Amino acid sequence: MRPVFTSTTATAVLQAVALASAQAITWDEAREKASADLAALTQDEKIGMVSGVTWEGGPCVGNTYAPESIAYPSLCLQDGPLSLRYANPVTVFPAGINAGATWDRELIRARGAAMGEQAKGLGINVQLGPALGPLGKIPTGGRNWEGFSSDPYLMGVAAAQTIEGMQESGVQACAKHYILNEQEHNRETISSNPDDRTVHELYLWPFYDTVKANVASVMCSYNKIDGTWTCENDEVLNTLLKGQLGFPGYVVSDWNAQHSTVDSANNGLDMTMPGSDFNDPPGSVYWGDNLAAAIQDGSVPQERLDDMVTRILSSWYFVGQDQDYPAVAFSSWDGGAATVNVTTPEHGDVARAVARDSIVLLKNSNQSLPLGAPASLAIIGSDAIVNPDGANACVDRGCNTGTLAQGWGSGTAEFPYLVDPLSAIQEQLAGGSTEIVTSTTDDASAGAEAAASAETAIVFITADAGEGYITVEDNAGDRNNLDPWHDGNALVQAVAQTGTPTIVVVHSVGPIILETILAEPNVVAIVWAGIPGQESGHGLTDVLFGDTSPSGKLPYTIGKSEEDYGITWTQDLVDDFPEGLFIDYRYFDQNEIAPRYEFGFGLSYTTFNYSGIKVSVTAESGPTVGEIVVGGPEDLFESVGTVSASVGNSGTVSGAEVAQLYIGYPESAPSTPPKQLRGFQKLNLEPGESAQAEFDLARRDISYWDADSQEWVVPSGEFQVYVGSSSRDIRLTGSFTI
Ligand code: BGC
């Protein structure tokens, strides 16, 4: 077996990016340059730099007006979080949820760096990603897959790594969607009204990490918060983002998420996209001349416009786009053919490594996997092959036909190619003696017929979701339920009931309920492959045939029923977030509900043992009162100590283990989830090899948000320390007292 993860590709991509990185200046220096430019700009030019040129008014999905007085372009803003939309060729990377499932900081960063290199090569100034909202409190939420996890800690780490990778490549990242846009139904009218503690400890948490990672821009979301549109919400934009988090960059509206001229300007919006509004009345232009008039009559202060422009220019300087940045090399509206080829074999390798290392092995009875060379293998399900009409047959991937490798909506891109599972399996077995039989529809009796005479069957099933402007098979963005699509349960049942040992491969945007499938005794293995992008099939065969041990871990909980999550999307126009802090595993733990596969779970072809926990944490209890710097109070990220443990590979093949640290708070912290992820480390280990997992704890990791004092507070008392292989497979415990 080859080593589980050859990090050479990821390392090579990162080294190349670091060498090429133009980013050598601080925010203060960037702001100085921006302020100098400000003096040279006319009022019209300033207004043009904060206003979009309207939808389809320029080559990118968002474009601003270029000033003449300074050397600054029409800014090009382009989706999205997993690749570059409406451009080709580009590399279609695995979705955010797969990147999260790798729990591999270096690989996540390499994915960001590779995306950023392509963006820069195409002349894109701002890549509209990563997505860290929705957080995914609703398991059926349509856009959860664009982000990394429904745990804020994992989300924050993955988003920060992605941003640093992207921006080292030279593109400005855009952290979206800020904030509390958890469902697609009524996304432009719903008001999210959570309590302040929930906001800080769950939804704002990953935004701290992204601001700390120096993200250049933040996109305000469609929804209202406490009755006020997010993009004109003083509390959300000024008090939280620019105040408590010390964000020095600019806030750009989601497309048509602006609803006013004066309030949006005064309450913290810095750039409007796409420049005109589809809503009320259609074609409304809130800024442009209207902003000029509002400044003229004093309802918006001149300083506010100057601040918007300074912020926008600061971000541009900060990532070094003043130095030889390429011109836009494609148009979104004519098929997107680029005049340069920005894809490289290394980028494809990174895509394959993420596809492979995000695979979560959920079940593996009697070591059914890895597969050797069976005499015959049945490949079953429409998800085994590319859509016969082509991988890009549906606009923004708005159909679920053929193998599922992205969700749908603005966060998608055109596949340059898509390696489907069947082709990769054929490639893997070429020249051998295995007979491959296929049934590449979801017809249960045809599937059973193919399986009946085979030694082993692999059934492919899916569950899709996306953005609410497209409805697919009656799912208006958010999923209608957590079941497999196309009657996947019946397909698996029919195949398994032939008596042939059956392996189920799941391509899904999030959790699906597996109870019907698990009730079949002949289902010997279940493999979650997520939505793995263009290298889907290769990533899968790398694991199925044992070139690599599976090493992904679930970035969310798989329950036994949808009801077990205690939450679904609402048709109401108000969501008070009554669940508070108790989402995903926090809810299962609090209510003592047994999940089917818990958060952080994933099997390997080898086994790992844990020993020798060491806990060394000291901190002063009480509030965190440091000066606000970029990312929040300066002491919030101060180290308070470490937890370490030895992890050994006790099996016979190489593998990688994601060691996880969870912390339980003392009782003096009011009603806190029983345990919360506060550290993880992925270790590649040869058989017999051991290594130390080292978890650094920051002050934030042992704090809660005290809404009364408006401060992060370290509670006093005994904290519980849990180190393990998942949120429920705790191998070592300890404690510390503050
Ligand atoms: C989405 C954003 C996207 C924008 C531009 C909106 O519908 O919510 O995520 O970046 O469109 O395409």
Coordinates of C-alpha atoms and ligand atoms in Angstrom, one line a residue, residues 55 61 79 85 128 143 146 176-177 187 219 222 254-255 410-411 467 469, ligand 1:
W55 CA -25.6 42.4 -13.7
V61 CA -20.5 38.3 -12.0
D79 CA -17.9 33.1 -7.7
R85 CA -17.9 30.0 -12.1
L128 CA -16.3 35.0 -3.8
R143 CA -26.0 25.5 0.9
E146 CA -20.4 25.2 0.3
K176 CA -19.6 34.8 3.0
H177 CA -22.4 34.8 3.8
R187 CA -33.8 33.7 2.4
M219 CA -20.2 39.5 1.9
Y222 CA -29.8 38.3 2.1
D254 CA -24.7 39.7 -1.7
W255 CA -26.2 40.1 -5.1
S410 CA -23.8 30.1 -7.7
G411 CA -21.1 28.1 -5.9
E467 CA -29.2 27.5 -3.9
Y469 CA -33.1 30.2 -7.2
Ligands
BGC1 C1 -25.2 34.1 -3.9 C2 -23.7 34.4 -3.6 C3 -23.0 34.7 -4.9 C4 -23.7 35.8 -5.7 C5 -23.1 36.1 -7.0 C6 -25.8 35.1 -4.8 O1 -27.1 34.6 -5.2 O2 -25.9 34.1 -2.6 O3 -23.1 33.4 -2.9 O4 -21.7 35.0 -4.7 O5 -25.1 35.4 -5.9 O6 -23.3 35.1 -7.9

